[in-house]
PDB file of N, CA and C and ligand atoms in Angstrom:
ATOM      1  N   UNK A 240       3.949  -9.407   3.268  1.00 85.00           N
ATOM      2  CA  UNK A 240       4.055  -9.555   1.443  1.00 85.00           C
ATOM      3  C   UNK A 240       2.997  -9.405   0.825  1.00 85.00           C
ATOM      4  N   UNK A 241       3.166  -8.891  -0.049  1.00 89.00           N
ATOM      5  CA  UNK A 241       2.167  -8.670  -1.627  1.00 89.00           C
ATOM      6  C   UNK A 241       2.280  -9.671  -2.116  1.00 89.00           C
ATOM      7  N   UNK A 242       1.779 -10.483  -3.092  1.00 90.00           N
ATOM      8  CA  UNK A 242       1.746 -11.226  -4.235  1.00 90.00           C
ATOM      9  C   UNK A 242       1.871 -10.600  -5.398  1.00 90.00           C
ATOM     10  N   UNK A 243       2.382 -10.570  -6.475  1.00 91.00           N
ATOM     11  CA  UNK A 243       2.046 -10.324  -7.549  1.00 91.00           C
ATOM     12  C   UNK A 243       0.789  -9.673  -8.094  1.00 91.00           C
ATOM     13  N   UNK A 244      -0.310 -10.717  -7.534  1.00 90.00           N
ATOM     14  CA  UNK A 244      -1.390 -10.351  -8.108  1.00 90.00           C
ATOM     15  C   UNK A 244      -2.166  -9.276  -7.099  1.00 90.00           C
ATOM     16  N   UNK A 245      -1.480  -9.341  -5.846  1.00 91.00           N
ATOM     17  CA  UNK A 245      -2.464  -8.677  -4.966  1.00 91.00           C
ATOM     18  C   UNK A 245      -1.687  -6.765  -5.140  1.00 91.00           C
ATOM     19  N   UNK A 246      -0.340  -6.884  -5.709  1.00 90.00           N
ATOM     20  CA  UNK A 246       0.317  -5.614  -6.069  1.00 90.00           C
ATOM     21  C   UNK A 246      -0.374  -5.237  -7.387  1.00 90.00           C
ATOM     22  N   UNK A 247      -1.101  -6.170  -8.202  1.00 90.00           N
ATOM     23  CA  UNK A 247      -1.959  -5.721  -9.140  1.00 90.00           C
ATOM     24  C   UNK A 247      -3.132  -5.215  -9.105  1.00 90.00           C
ATOM     25  N   UNK A 248      -3.697  -5.873  -7.685  1.00 89.00           N
ATOM     26  CA  UNK A 248      -5.205  -5.143  -7.649  1.00 89.00           C
ATOM     27  C   UNK A 248      -4.895  -3.881  -6.925  1.00 89.00           C
ATOM     28  N   UNK A 249      -3.656  -3.699  -5.989  1.00 88.00           N
ATOM     29  CA  UNK A 249      -3.444  -2.638  -5.450  1.00 88.00           C
ATOM     30  C   UNK A 249      -3.511  -1.286  -6.685  1.00 88.00           C
ATOM     31  N   UNK A 250      -2.729  -1.611  -7.539  1.00 87.00           N
ATOM     32  CA  UNK A 250      -2.467  -0.555  -8.830  1.00 87.00           C
ATOM     33  C   UNK A 250      -3.837  -0.401  -9.475  1.00 87.00           C
ATOM     34  N   UNK A 251      -4.738  -1.649  -9.789  1.00 86.00           N
ATOM     35  CA  UNK A 251      -5.889  -1.146 -10.406  1.00 86.00           C
ATOM     36  C   UNK A 251      -7.032  -0.541  -9.599  1.00 86.00           C
ATOM     37  N   UNK A 252      -6.803  -0.983  -8.114  1.00 86.00           N
ATOM     38  CA  UNK A 252      -8.023  -0.152  -7.226  1.00 86.00           C
ATOM     39  C   UNK A 252      -7.302   1.632  -7.231  1.00 86.00           C
ATOM     40  N   UNK A 253      -6.171   1.643  -7.167  1.00 84.00           N
ATOM     41  CA  UNK A 253      -6.087   2.959  -7.517  1.00 84.00           C
ATOM     42  C   UNK A 253      -5.991   3.775  -8.866  1.00 84.00           C
ATOM     43  N   UNK A 254      -6.211   3.277  -9.746  1.00 81.00           N
ATOM     44  CA  UNK A 254      -6.222   3.457 -11.209  1.00 81.00           C
ATOM     45  C   UNK A 254      -7.661   3.908 -11.316  1.00 81.00           C
ATOM     46  N   UNK A 255      -8.501   3.148 -10.584  1.00 83.00           N
ATOM     47  CA  UNK A 255     -10.034   2.981 -10.995  1.00 83.00           C
ATOM     48  C   UNK A 255     -10.691   4.131  -9.974  1.00 83.00           C
ATOM     49  N   UNK A 256     -10.037   4.907  -9.106  1.00 78.00           N
ATOM     50  CA  UNK A 256     -10.383   5.599  -8.174  1.00 78.00           C
ATOM     51  C   UNK A 256     -10.118   7.323  -8.858  1.00 78.00           C
ATOM     52  N   UNK A 257     -11.085   7.756  -9.207  1.00 66.00           N
ATOM     53  CA  UNK A 257     -10.870   8.976  -9.387  1.00 66.00           C
ATOM     54  C   UNK A 257      -9.602   9.547 -10.648  1.00 66.00           C
ATOM     55  N   UNK A 258      -9.038   9.880 -10.132  1.00 75.00           N
ATOM     56  CA  UNK A 258      -7.199  10.251 -10.910  1.00 75.00           C
ATOM     57  C   UNK A 258      -6.383   8.757 -10.814  1.00 75.00           C
ATOM     58  N   UNK A 259      -5.098   9.109 -11.789  1.00 77.00           N
ATOM     59  CA  UNK A 259      -4.204   8.216 -11.231  1.00 77.00           C
ATOM     60  C   UNK A 259      -3.198   9.187  -9.985  1.00 77.00           C
ATOM     61  N   UNK A 260      -3.304   7.790  -9.134  1.00 81.00           N
ATOM     62  CA  UNK A 260      -2.323   8.615  -8.071  1.00 81.00           C
ATOM     63  C   UNK A 260      -1.227   9.229  -8.397  1.00 81.00           C
ATOM     64  N   UNK A 261      -1.029  10.227  -7.592  1.00 87.00           N
ATOM     65  CA  UNK A 261       0.165  11.364  -8.139  1.00 87.00           C
ATOM     66  C   UNK A 261       0.899  11.910  -7.039  1.00 87.00           C
ATOM     67  N   UNK A 262       2.066  11.944  -6.793  1.00 93.00           N
ATOM     68  CA  UNK A 262       3.001  12.087  -5.684  1.00 93.00           C
ATOM     69  C   UNK A 262       2.608  13.690  -5.438  1.00 93.00           C
ATOM     70  N   UNK A 263       2.579  13.352  -3.969  1.00 93.00           N
ATOM     71  CA  UNK A 263       2.404  15.143  -3.693  1.00 93.00           C
ATOM     72  C   UNK A 263       3.307  15.866  -3.695  1.00 93.00           C
ATOM     73  N   UNK A 264       4.233  15.443  -3.828  1.00 96.00           N
ATOM     74  CA  UNK A 264       5.623  16.104  -3.409  1.00 96.00           C
ATOM     75  C   UNK A 264       6.308  16.595  -4.790  1.00 96.00           C
ATOM     76  N   UNK A 265       6.313  15.530  -5.554  1.00 97.00           N
ATOM     77  CA  UNK A 265       7.277  16.462  -6.977  1.00 97.00           C
ATOM     78  C   UNK A 265       5.975  15.773  -8.149  1.00 97.00           C
ATOM     79  N   UNK A 266       4.658  15.506  -8.134  1.00 94.00           N
ATOM     80  CA  UNK A 266       3.816  15.542  -9.003  1.00 94.00           C
ATOM     81  C   UNK A 266       4.166  14.559 -10.180  1.00 94.00           C
ATOM     82  N   UNK A 267       4.463  13.471  -9.948  1.00 93.00           N
ATOM     83  CA  UNK A 267       4.764  12.523 -11.089  1.00 93.00           C
ATOM     84  C   UNK A 267       3.796  11.477 -10.688  1.00 93.00           C
ATOM     85  N   UNK A 268       3.575  10.832 -11.853  1.00 91.00           N
ATOM     86  CA  UNK A 268       2.240   9.527 -11.663  1.00 91.00           C
ATOM     87  C   UNK A 268       3.023   8.363 -11.551  1.00 91.00           C
ATOM     88  N   UNK A 269       4.411   8.338 -11.524  1.00 92.00           N
ATOM     89  CA  UNK A 269       5.042   7.002 -11.906  1.00 92.00           C
ATOM     90  C   UNK A 269       5.320   6.267 -10.212  1.00 92.00           C
ATOM     91  N   UNK A 270       4.491   5.502  -9.901  1.00 91.00           N
ATOM     92  CA  UNK A 270       4.501   5.171  -8.611  1.00 91.00           C
ATOM     93  C   UNK A 270       4.466   3.551  -9.009  1.00 91.00           C
ATOM     94  N   UNK A 271       4.965   3.321  -7.567  1.00 93.00           N
ATOM     95  CA  UNK A 271       5.213   1.704  -7.418  1.00 93.00           C
ATOM     96  C   UNK A 271       4.522   1.040  -6.382  1.00 93.00           C
ATOM     97  N   UNK A 272       3.789  -0.163  -6.771  1.00 92.00           N
ATOM     98  CA  UNK A 272       3.136  -0.878  -5.336  1.00 92.00           C
ATOM     99  C   UNK A 272       4.380  -1.821  -4.685  1.00 92.00           C
ATOM    100  N   UNK A 273       4.824  -1.598  -3.578  1.00 94.00           N
ATOM    101  CA  UNK A 273       5.733  -2.201  -2.576  1.00 94.00           C
ATOM    102  C   UNK A 273       5.280  -3.508  -2.628  1.00 94.00           C
ATOM    103  N   UNK A 274       6.462  -4.523  -2.179  1.00 93.00           N
ATOM    104  CA  UNK A 274       5.863  -6.184  -2.193  1.00 93.00           C
ATOM    105  C   UNK A 274       5.527  -6.016  -0.561  1.00 93.00           C
ATOM    106  N   UNK A 275       6.467  -5.174   0.373  1.00 93.00           N
ATOM    107  CA  UNK A 275       6.489  -5.532   1.381  1.00 93.00           C
ATOM    108  C   UNK A 275       5.330  -4.660   2.169  1.00 93.00           C
ATOM    109  N   UNK A 276       4.762  -4.750   3.442  1.00 92.00           N
ATOM    110  CA  UNK A 276       3.596  -4.288   3.716  1.00 92.00           C
ATOM    111  C   UNK A 276       4.075  -3.615   5.055  1.00 92.00           C
ATOM    112  N   UNK A 277       3.675  -2.298   5.213  1.00 92.00           N
ATOM    113  CA  UNK A 277       4.163  -1.476   6.920  1.00 92.00           C
ATOM    114  C   UNK A 277       2.922  -2.171   7.820  1.00 92.00           C
ATOM    115  N   UNK A 278       3.731  -2.522   8.918  1.00 90.00           N
ATOM    116  CA  UNK A 278       3.204  -2.561  10.119  1.00 90.00           C
ATOM    117  C   UNK A 278       3.540  -2.075  11.399  1.00 90.00           C
ATOM    118  N   UNK A 279       2.334  -1.340  11.659  1.00 88.00           N
ATOM    119  CA  UNK A 279       2.513  -0.402  12.890  1.00 88.00           C
ATOM    120  C   UNK A 279       1.970  -0.748  14.114  1.00 88.00           C
ATOM    121  N   UNK A 280       2.430  -0.554  15.321  1.00 87.00           N
ATOM    122  CA  UNK A 280       1.851  -1.008  16.504  1.00 87.00           C
ATOM    123  C   UNK A 280       1.252   0.249  17.296  1.00 87.00           C
ATOM    124  N   UNK A 281       0.077  -0.188  17.635  1.00 85.00           N
ATOM    125  CA  UNK A 281      -0.820   0.533  18.281  1.00 85.00           C
ATOM    126  C   UNK A 281      -1.275   0.530  19.680  1.00 85.00           C
ATOM    127  N   UNK A 282      -2.100   1.373  20.412  1.00 84.00           N
ATOM    128  CA  UNK A 282      -2.078   1.330  21.871  1.00 84.00           C
ATOM    129  C   UNK A 282      -3.363   0.266  22.026  1.00 84.00           C
ATOM    130  N   UNK A 283      -4.050   0.218  21.450  1.00 75.00           N
ATOM    131  CA  UNK A 283      -5.725  -0.734  21.295  1.00 75.00           C
ATOM    132  C   UNK A 283      -5.028  -2.077  21.870  1.00 75.00           C
ATOM    133  N   UNK A 284      -6.041  -2.449  22.664  1.00 75.00           N
ATOM    134  CA  UNK A 284      -6.021  -3.723  23.195  1.00 75.00           C
ATOM    135  C   UNK A 284      -6.054  -5.010  22.433  1.00 75.00           C
ATOM    136  N   UNK A 285      -6.943  -4.772  21.661  1.00 75.00           N
ATOM    137  CA  UNK A 285      -7.457  -5.876  20.376  1.00 75.00           C
ATOM    138  C   UNK A 285      -6.721  -5.832  19.436  1.00 75.00           C
ATOM    139  N   UNK A 286      -6.491  -4.645  18.570  1.00 64.00           N
ATOM    140  CA  UNK A 286      -5.660  -4.341  17.433  1.00 64.00           C
ATOM    141  C   UNK A 286      -4.576  -4.150  17.622  1.00 64.00           C
ATOM    142  N   UNK A 287      -3.351  -4.857  17.548  1.00 76.00           N
ATOM    143  CA  UNK A 287      -2.197  -4.630  18.150  1.00 76.00           C
ATOM    144  C   UNK A 287      -1.317  -4.380  17.167  1.00 76.00           C
ATOM    145  N   UNK A 288      -1.676  -3.974  15.765  1.00 85.00           N
ATOM    146  CA  UNK A 288      -1.337  -3.533  14.431  1.00 85.00           C
ATOM    147  C   UNK A 288      -2.026  -2.944  13.745  1.00 85.00           C
ATOM    148  N   UNK A 289      -1.691  -2.140  13.285  1.00 88.00           N
ATOM    149  CA  UNK A 289      -2.326  -1.369  11.679  1.00 88.00           C
ATOM    150  C   UNK A 289      -1.464  -1.915  10.639  1.00 88.00           C
ATOM    151  N   UNK A 290      -1.920  -2.301   9.467  1.00 91.00           N
ATOM    152  CA  UNK A 290      -0.998  -2.304   8.179  1.00 91.00           C
ATOM    153  C   UNK A 290      -1.654  -1.838   6.925  1.00 91.00           C
ATOM    154  N   UNK A 291      -0.374  -1.501   6.512  1.00 94.00           N
ATOM    155  CA  UNK A 291      -0.607  -0.660   5.106  1.00 94.00           C
ATOM    156  C   UNK A 291       0.090  -0.875   4.274  1.00 94.00           C
ATOM    157  N   UNK A 292      -0.421  -0.560   3.003  1.00 94.00           N
ATOM    158  CA  UNK A 292      -0.223  -0.961   1.697  1.00 94.00           C
ATOM    159  C   UNK A 292       0.948   0.174   1.285  1.00 94.00           C
ATOM    160  N   UNK A 293       2.191   0.076   0.917  1.00 95.00           N
ATOM    161  CA  UNK A 293       2.891   1.387   0.622  1.00 95.00           C
ATOM    162  C   UNK A 293       3.235   1.443  -0.729  1.00 95.00           C
ATOM    163  N   UNK A 294       3.093   2.538  -1.379  1.00 93.00           N
ATOM    164  CA  UNK A 294       3.080   2.952  -2.388  1.00 93.00           C
ATOM    165  C   UNK A 294       4.238   3.883  -2.625  1.00 93.00           C
ATOM    166  N   UNK A 295       5.268   3.798  -3.598  1.00 95.00           N
ATOM    167  CA  UNK A 295       6.259   4.810  -3.405  1.00 95.00           C
ATOM    168  C   UNK A 295       6.306   5.172  -4.747  1.00 95.00           C
ATOM    169  N   UNK A 296       7.067   6.521  -4.529  1.00 96.00           N
ATOM    170  CA  UNK A 296       7.153   7.369  -5.914  1.00 96.00           C
ATOM    171  C   UNK A 296       8.182   7.234  -6.374  1.00 96.00           C
ATOM    172  N   UNK A 297       8.510   6.623  -7.450  1.00 96.00           N
ATOM    173  CA  UNK A 297       9.636   6.131  -8.061  1.00 96.00           C
ATOM    174  C   UNK A 297      11.180   7.189  -8.819  1.00 96.00           C
ATOM    175  N   UNK A 298      10.225   8.603  -8.735  1.00 96.00           N
ATOM    176  CA  UNK A 298      10.613   9.904  -8.735  1.00 96.00           C
ATOM    177  C   UNK A 298      11.784  10.292  -7.885  1.00 96.00           C
ATOM    178  N   UNK A 299      10.874  10.596  -6.584  1.00 97.00           N
ATOM    179  CA  UNK A 299      11.933  11.196  -5.379  1.00 97.00           C
ATOM    180  C   UNK A 299      11.526  10.098  -4.106  1.00 97.00           C
ATOM    181  N   UNK A 300      10.734   9.233  -4.054  1.00 97.00           N
ATOM    182  CA  UNK A 300      10.809   8.301  -3.107  1.00 97.00           C
ATOM    183  C   UNK A 300       9.718   8.477  -1.991  1.00 97.00           C
ATOM    184  N   UNK A 301       8.826   9.101  -2.035  1.00 97.00           N
ATOM    185  CA  UNK A 301       8.228   9.695  -1.264  1.00 97.00           C
ATOM    186  C   UNK A 301       7.177   8.146  -1.079  1.00 97.00           C
ATOM    187  N   UNK A 302       6.699   7.923   0.230  1.00 95.00           N
ATOM    188  CA  UNK A 302       5.553   7.001   0.398  1.00 95.00           C
ATOM    189  C   UNK A 302       4.440   7.366   0.662  1.00 95.00           C
ATOM    190  N   UNK A 303       3.703   6.424   0.093  1.00 93.00           N
ATOM    191  CA  UNK A 303       1.929   6.776   0.468  1.00 93.00           C
ATOM    192  C   UNK A 303       1.358   5.301   0.961  1.00 93.00           C
ATOM    193  N   UNK A 304       0.558   5.504   2.180  1.00 93.00           N
ATOM    194  CA  UNK A 304       0.333   4.382   3.011  1.00 93.00           C
ATOM    195  C   UNK A 304      -1.282   4.279   2.333  1.00 93.00           C
ATOM    196  N   UNK A 305      -1.400   2.965   2.400  1.00 92.00           N
ATOM    197  CA  UNK A 305      -3.494   2.835   2.001  1.00 92.00           C
ATOM    198  C   UNK A 305      -3.924   1.800   2.683  1.00 92.00           C
ATOM    199  N   UNK A 306      -4.826   1.401   3.312  1.00 92.00           N
ATOM    200  CA  UNK A 306      -5.549   0.636   3.999  1.00 92.00           C
ATOM    201  C   UNK A 306      -6.045  -0.569   3.380  1.00 92.00           C
ATOM    202  N   UNK A 307      -5.515  -1.583   3.528  1.00 92.00           N
ATOM    203  CA  UNK A 307      -5.654  -2.982   2.492  1.00 92.00           C
ATOM    204  C   UNK A 307      -7.058  -3.085   2.863  1.00 92.00           C
ATOM    205  N   UNK A 308      -8.031  -3.127   3.745  1.00 90.00           N
ATOM    206  CA  UNK A 308      -9.247  -3.687   3.816  1.00 90.00           C
ATOM    207  C   UNK A 308     -10.004  -2.771   2.950  1.00 90.00           C
ATOM    208  N   UNK A 309      -9.980  -1.786   2.872  1.00 89.00           N
ATOM    209  CA  UNK A 309     -10.741  -0.631   2.214  1.00 89.00           C
ATOM    210  C   UNK A 309     -10.180  -1.099   0.644  1.00 89.00           C
ATOM    211  N   UNK A 310      -9.259  -1.295   0.290  1.00 87.00           N
ATOM    212  CA  UNK A 310      -8.571  -1.710  -1.216  1.00 87.00           C
ATOM    213  C   UNK A 310      -9.352  -3.439  -1.289  1.00 87.00           C
ATOM    214  N   UNK A 311      -9.932  -3.882  -0.428  1.00 87.00           N
ATOM    215  CA  UNK A 311     -10.330  -5.387  -0.380  1.00 87.00           C
ATOM    216  C   UNK A 311      -9.331  -6.437  -0.695  1.00 87.00           C
ATOM    217  N   UNK A 312      -8.322  -6.106   0.279  1.00 87.00           N
ATOM    218  CA  UNK A 312      -7.158  -7.304  -0.006  1.00 87.00           C
ATOM    219  C   UNK A 312      -7.098  -7.847   1.386  1.00 87.00           C
ATOM    220  N   UNK A 313      -7.063  -9.033   1.261  1.00 83.00           N
ATOM    221  CA  UNK A 313      -7.166  -9.993   2.603  1.00 83.00           C
ATOM    222  C   UNK A 313      -5.564 -10.091   2.626  1.00 83.00           C
ATOM    223  N   UNK A 314      -4.972 -10.000   3.879  1.00 79.00           N
ATOM    224  CA  UNK A 314      -3.847 -10.077   4.204  1.00 79.00           C
ATOM    225  C   UNK A 314      -3.321 -11.330   5.172  1.00 79.00           C
ATOM    226  N   UNK A 315      -2.584 -11.928   4.902  1.00 72.00           N
ATOM    227  CA  UNK A 315      -2.338 -13.198   6.372  1.00 72.00           C
ATOM    228  C   UNK A 315      -2.066 -12.599   7.707  1.00 72.00           C
ATOM    229  N   UNK A 316      -2.041 -12.767   8.371  1.00 65.00           N
ATOM    230  CA  UNK A 316      -1.952 -12.642   9.989  1.00 65.00           C
ATOM    231  C   UNK A 316      -0.429 -12.010   9.956  1.00 65.00           C
ATOM    232  N   UNK A 317      -0.126 -11.227  10.883  1.00 55.00           N
ATOM    233  CA  UNK A 317       1.574 -10.984  10.950  1.00 55.00           C
ATOM    234  C   UNK A 317       2.121 -12.159  11.293  1.00 55.00           C
ATOM    235  N   UNK A 318       1.743 -12.754  12.220  1.00 52.00           N
ATOM    236  CA  UNK A 318       2.434 -13.747  13.003  1.00 52.00           C
ATOM    237  C   UNK A 318       2.482 -15.288  12.253  1.00 52.00           C
ATOM    238  N   UNK A 319       1.859 -15.061  10.782  1.00 47.00           N
ATOM    239  CA  UNK A 319       2.263 -16.110  10.044  1.00 47.00           C
ATOM    240  C   UNK A 319       3.176 -16.000   9.012  1.00 47.00           C
ATOM    241  N   UNK A 320       3.505 -14.677   8.918  1.00 45.00           N
ATOM    242  CA  UNK A 320       4.748 -14.685   8.030  1.00 45.00           C
ATOM    243  C   UNK A 320       6.225 -14.684   8.478  1.00 45.00           C
ATOM    244  N   UNK A 321       6.828 -15.870   8.555  1.00 40.00           N
ATOM    245  CA  UNK A 321       7.953 -16.015   9.041  1.00 40.00           C
ATOM    246  C   UNK A 321       8.919 -15.738   8.745  1.00 40.00           C
TER     247      UNK A 321
HETATM  248 ZN1   ZN B 504       7.566  12.126  -5.889  1.00 89.27          ZN
END
């Protein structure tokens, strides 16, 4: 889960990168940063999961996934979110 501050940081990150994020499906710019973080299992031995911040188009519902490391977010380990 992202804190409201982290959600704000994600929105700010996206707004400072070239253009406002635009939905590739419907073209609107009304996007919402989801509180929940996606966790994908991987086949690697050391890294057991990939985590992605989810940005959802509030018009058509399309999801975009962003790397929290690239955005400078430090998320707690998956095991600690009981
Ligand atoms: Zn859309």
